[in-house]
XYZ file of C-alpha atoms in Angstrom:
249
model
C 15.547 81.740 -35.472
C 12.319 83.829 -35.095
C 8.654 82.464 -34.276
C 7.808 82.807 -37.779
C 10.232 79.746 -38.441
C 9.040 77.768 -35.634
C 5.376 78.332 -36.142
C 6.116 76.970 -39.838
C 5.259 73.984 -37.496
C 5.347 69.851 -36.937
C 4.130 69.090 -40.148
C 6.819 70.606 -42.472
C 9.089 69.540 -40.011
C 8.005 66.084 -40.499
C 8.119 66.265 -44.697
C 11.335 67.814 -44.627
C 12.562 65.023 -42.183
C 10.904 62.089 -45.384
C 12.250 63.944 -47.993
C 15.517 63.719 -46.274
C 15.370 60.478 -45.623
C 14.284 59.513 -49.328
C 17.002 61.794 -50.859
C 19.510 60.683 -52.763
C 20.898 64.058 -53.468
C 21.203 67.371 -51.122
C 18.192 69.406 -50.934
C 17.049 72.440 -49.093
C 14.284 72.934 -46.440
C 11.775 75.857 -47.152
C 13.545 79.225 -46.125
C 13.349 80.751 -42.637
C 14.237 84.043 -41.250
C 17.181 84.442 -38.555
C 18.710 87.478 -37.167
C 15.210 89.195 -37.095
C 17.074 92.203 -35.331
C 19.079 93.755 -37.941
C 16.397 93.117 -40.261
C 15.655 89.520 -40.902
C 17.854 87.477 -43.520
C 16.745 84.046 -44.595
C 18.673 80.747 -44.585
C 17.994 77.290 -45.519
C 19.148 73.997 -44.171
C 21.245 71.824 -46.341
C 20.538 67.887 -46.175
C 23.305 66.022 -48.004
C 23.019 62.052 -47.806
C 26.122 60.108 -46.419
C 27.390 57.785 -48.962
C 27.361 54.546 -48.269
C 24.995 54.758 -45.223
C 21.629 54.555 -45.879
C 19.247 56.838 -43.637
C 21.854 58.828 -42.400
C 22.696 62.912 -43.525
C 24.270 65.114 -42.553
C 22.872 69.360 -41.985
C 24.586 72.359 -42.384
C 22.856 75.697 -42.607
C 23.118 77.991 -45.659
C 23.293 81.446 -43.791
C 22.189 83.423 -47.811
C 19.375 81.781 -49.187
C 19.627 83.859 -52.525
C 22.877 81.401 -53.024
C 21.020 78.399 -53.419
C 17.981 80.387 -55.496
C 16.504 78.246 -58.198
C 15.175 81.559 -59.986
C 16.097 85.335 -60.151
C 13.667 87.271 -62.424
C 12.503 90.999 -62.605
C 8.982 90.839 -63.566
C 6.538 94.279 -64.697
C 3.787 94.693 -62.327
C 1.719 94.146 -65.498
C 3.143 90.749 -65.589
C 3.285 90.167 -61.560
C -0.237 90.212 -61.153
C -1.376 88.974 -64.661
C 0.301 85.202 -64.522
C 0.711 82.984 -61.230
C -1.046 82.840 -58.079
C 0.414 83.517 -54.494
C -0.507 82.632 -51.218
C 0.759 84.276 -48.117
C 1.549 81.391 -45.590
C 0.145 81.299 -42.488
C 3.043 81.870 -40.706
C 3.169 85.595 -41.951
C 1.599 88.057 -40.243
C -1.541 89.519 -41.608
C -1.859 92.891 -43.763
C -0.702 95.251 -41.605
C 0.668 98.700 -43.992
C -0.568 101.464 -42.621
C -1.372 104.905 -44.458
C 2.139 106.158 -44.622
C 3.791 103.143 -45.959
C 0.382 103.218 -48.339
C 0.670 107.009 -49.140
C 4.364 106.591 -49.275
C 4.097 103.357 -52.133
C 1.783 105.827 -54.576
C 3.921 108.826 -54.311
C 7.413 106.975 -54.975
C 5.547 105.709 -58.169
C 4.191 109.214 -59.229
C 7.596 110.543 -58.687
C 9.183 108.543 -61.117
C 6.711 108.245 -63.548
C 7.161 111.962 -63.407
C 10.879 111.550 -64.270
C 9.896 109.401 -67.278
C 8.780 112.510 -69.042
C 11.967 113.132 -69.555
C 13.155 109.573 -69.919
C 10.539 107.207 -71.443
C 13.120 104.172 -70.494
C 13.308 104.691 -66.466
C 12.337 101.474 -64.714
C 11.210 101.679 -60.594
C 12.520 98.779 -59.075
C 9.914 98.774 -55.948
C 11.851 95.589 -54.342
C 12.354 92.004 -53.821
C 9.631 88.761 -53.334
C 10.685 85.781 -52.089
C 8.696 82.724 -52.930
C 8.996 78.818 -52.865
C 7.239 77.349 -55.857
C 4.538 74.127 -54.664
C 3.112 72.069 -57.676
C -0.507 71.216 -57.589
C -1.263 68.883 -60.207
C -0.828 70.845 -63.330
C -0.244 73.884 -61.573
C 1.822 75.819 -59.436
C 1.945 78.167 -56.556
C 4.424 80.454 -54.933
C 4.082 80.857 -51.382
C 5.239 84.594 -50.195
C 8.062 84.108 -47.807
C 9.216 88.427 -48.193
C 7.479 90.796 -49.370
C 4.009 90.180 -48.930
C 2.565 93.851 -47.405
C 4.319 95.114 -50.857
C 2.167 92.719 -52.832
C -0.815 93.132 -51.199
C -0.744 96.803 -51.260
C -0.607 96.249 -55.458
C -3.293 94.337 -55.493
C -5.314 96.276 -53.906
C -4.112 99.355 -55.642
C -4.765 97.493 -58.788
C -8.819 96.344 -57.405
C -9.213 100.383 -57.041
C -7.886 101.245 -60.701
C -9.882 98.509 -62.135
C -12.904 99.922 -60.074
C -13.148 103.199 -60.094
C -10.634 104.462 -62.590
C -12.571 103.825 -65.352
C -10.681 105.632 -68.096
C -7.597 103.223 -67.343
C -7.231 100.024 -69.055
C -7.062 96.994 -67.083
C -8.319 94.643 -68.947
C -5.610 92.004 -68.410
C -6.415 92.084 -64.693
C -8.453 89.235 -65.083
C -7.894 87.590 -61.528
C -7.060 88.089 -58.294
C -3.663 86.034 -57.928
C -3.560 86.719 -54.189
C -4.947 84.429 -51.410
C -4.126 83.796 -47.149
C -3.442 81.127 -45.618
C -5.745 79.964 -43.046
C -7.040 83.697 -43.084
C -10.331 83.328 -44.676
C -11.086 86.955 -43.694
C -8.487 88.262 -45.504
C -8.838 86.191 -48.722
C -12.714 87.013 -48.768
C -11.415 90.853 -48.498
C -9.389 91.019 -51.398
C -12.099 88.945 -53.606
C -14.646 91.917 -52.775
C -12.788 94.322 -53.801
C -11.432 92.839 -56.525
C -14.592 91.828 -58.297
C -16.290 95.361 -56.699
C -18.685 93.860 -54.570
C -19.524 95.658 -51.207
C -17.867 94.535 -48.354
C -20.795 95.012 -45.615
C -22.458 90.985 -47.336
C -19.063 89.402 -45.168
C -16.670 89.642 -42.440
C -13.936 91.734 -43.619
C -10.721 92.701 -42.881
C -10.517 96.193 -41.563
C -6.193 96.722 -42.747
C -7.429 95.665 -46.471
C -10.587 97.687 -46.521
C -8.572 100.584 -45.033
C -5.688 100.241 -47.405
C -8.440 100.440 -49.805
C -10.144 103.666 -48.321
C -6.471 105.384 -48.147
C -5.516 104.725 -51.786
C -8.934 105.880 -53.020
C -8.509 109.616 -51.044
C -4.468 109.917 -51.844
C -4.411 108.258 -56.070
C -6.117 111.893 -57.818
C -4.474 114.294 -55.041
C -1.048 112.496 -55.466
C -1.107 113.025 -59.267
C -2.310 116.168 -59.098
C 0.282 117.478 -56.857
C 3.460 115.716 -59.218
C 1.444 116.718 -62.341
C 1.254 113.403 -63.758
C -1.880 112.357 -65.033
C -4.127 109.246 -64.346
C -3.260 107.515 -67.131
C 0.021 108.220 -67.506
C 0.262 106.916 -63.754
C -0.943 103.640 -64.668
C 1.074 103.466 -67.754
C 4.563 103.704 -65.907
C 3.153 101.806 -63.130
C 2.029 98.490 -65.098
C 4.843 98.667 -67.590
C 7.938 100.750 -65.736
C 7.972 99.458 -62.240
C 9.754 96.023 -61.924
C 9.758 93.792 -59.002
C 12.364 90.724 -58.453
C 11.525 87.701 -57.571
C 13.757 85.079 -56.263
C 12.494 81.352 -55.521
C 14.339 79.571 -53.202
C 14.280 75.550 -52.759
């Protein structure tokens, strides 16, 4: 298992442990990465209650965490960053996508909206989330356990289209859905940008703002360069490009 499992920490440990102890059914711990080498799959540990025998379980490890997923669903970025909020736990490492992977992100996109021209119905499917749903009161919400520097990177590309591309319609951004952990820095950054207010009033964080910087000097040169236009861009990007999302127990 990796730090990011351990540093997950004493406390979940310890709810896990009551939850256990309180079940009268198997259930699943949060997921946690292993075999960080080759790449990083997740697993989750299995709790099943001995019958009979009260306060005793026993734990076996499921080594594929999508087996035991509550919820597969491939979602438009339109309706990604439209509906429920995410947090990116603390155990995560911060924003760290650097210009390449940035530059990278925006050209894939204006490539294939490109290849829509000729076929209206192509979809981009720009990868996987992972998330584990928490209710609060009447609400819920998903705490990024993969893909969080892919989802960050949208929001932000989505603060500088509702900013400073004024001819594109974003009206249904209506909220930033995206929030850190323990990072107040971080959280504080994306707020700024998302509501357009300068960054120089707060201590920000210099990834974000430069992931910001880098999508502002590569969007118009990018489209240029594929010969897709602005809007046309956005279009494929909010409506075309799907994302799946998987929420494990």
């Amino acid at each position: 298992v990796d730090s990011a499992s351990y540093v997950t920490g004493y406390r979940t440990l310890c709810t896990f442990l009551f939850e256990i102890y309180t079940a009268s059914e198997p259930i699943y711990s949060s997921p946690f990465r292993y075999n960080s080498g080759s790449g990083g799959d997740f697993a989750v540990v299995k709790a099943t209650p001995v019958p009979n025998d009260v306060g005793m379980f026993t734990l076996s490890v499921v080594s594929d965490a999508l087996s035991v997923a509550q919820e597969l669903k491939y979602f438009t970025i339109k309706e990604l960053l439209s509906t429920d909020n995410y947090v990116i736990p603390i155990y995560q490492r911060d924003y760290a996508w650097e210009n390449k992977q940035i530059v990278q992100l925006v050209q894939d996109i204006a490539d294939s909206a490109k290849k829509a021209k000729e076929n209206p119905d192509k979809i981009y499917y720009i990868g996987t989330l992972i998330a584990f749903e928490q209710k609060f009161e009447d609400s819920y919400i998903y705490q990024t356990i993969d893909g969080q520097q892919r989802l960050t990177t949208l929001t932000i590309l989505l603060s500088y289209l509702k900013n400073e591309q004024k001819n594109i319609d974003t009206s249904w951004y209506r909220k930033q859905i995206l929030s850190f952990d323990c990072r107040k820095k971080s959280s504080d950054t994306l707020d700024a940008l998302f509501y357009g207010k300068p960054l120089n009033d707060i201590e920000y964080n210099v990834t974000i703002k430069q992931g910001y910087d880098d999508i502002r000097k590569c969007f118009t040169p990018i489209c240029k360069e594929t010969k897709v236009s602005e809007i046309d861009f956005c279009n494929y990007l909010f409506n075309n490009v799907r994302i799946l999302r998987v929420l494990v127990p």
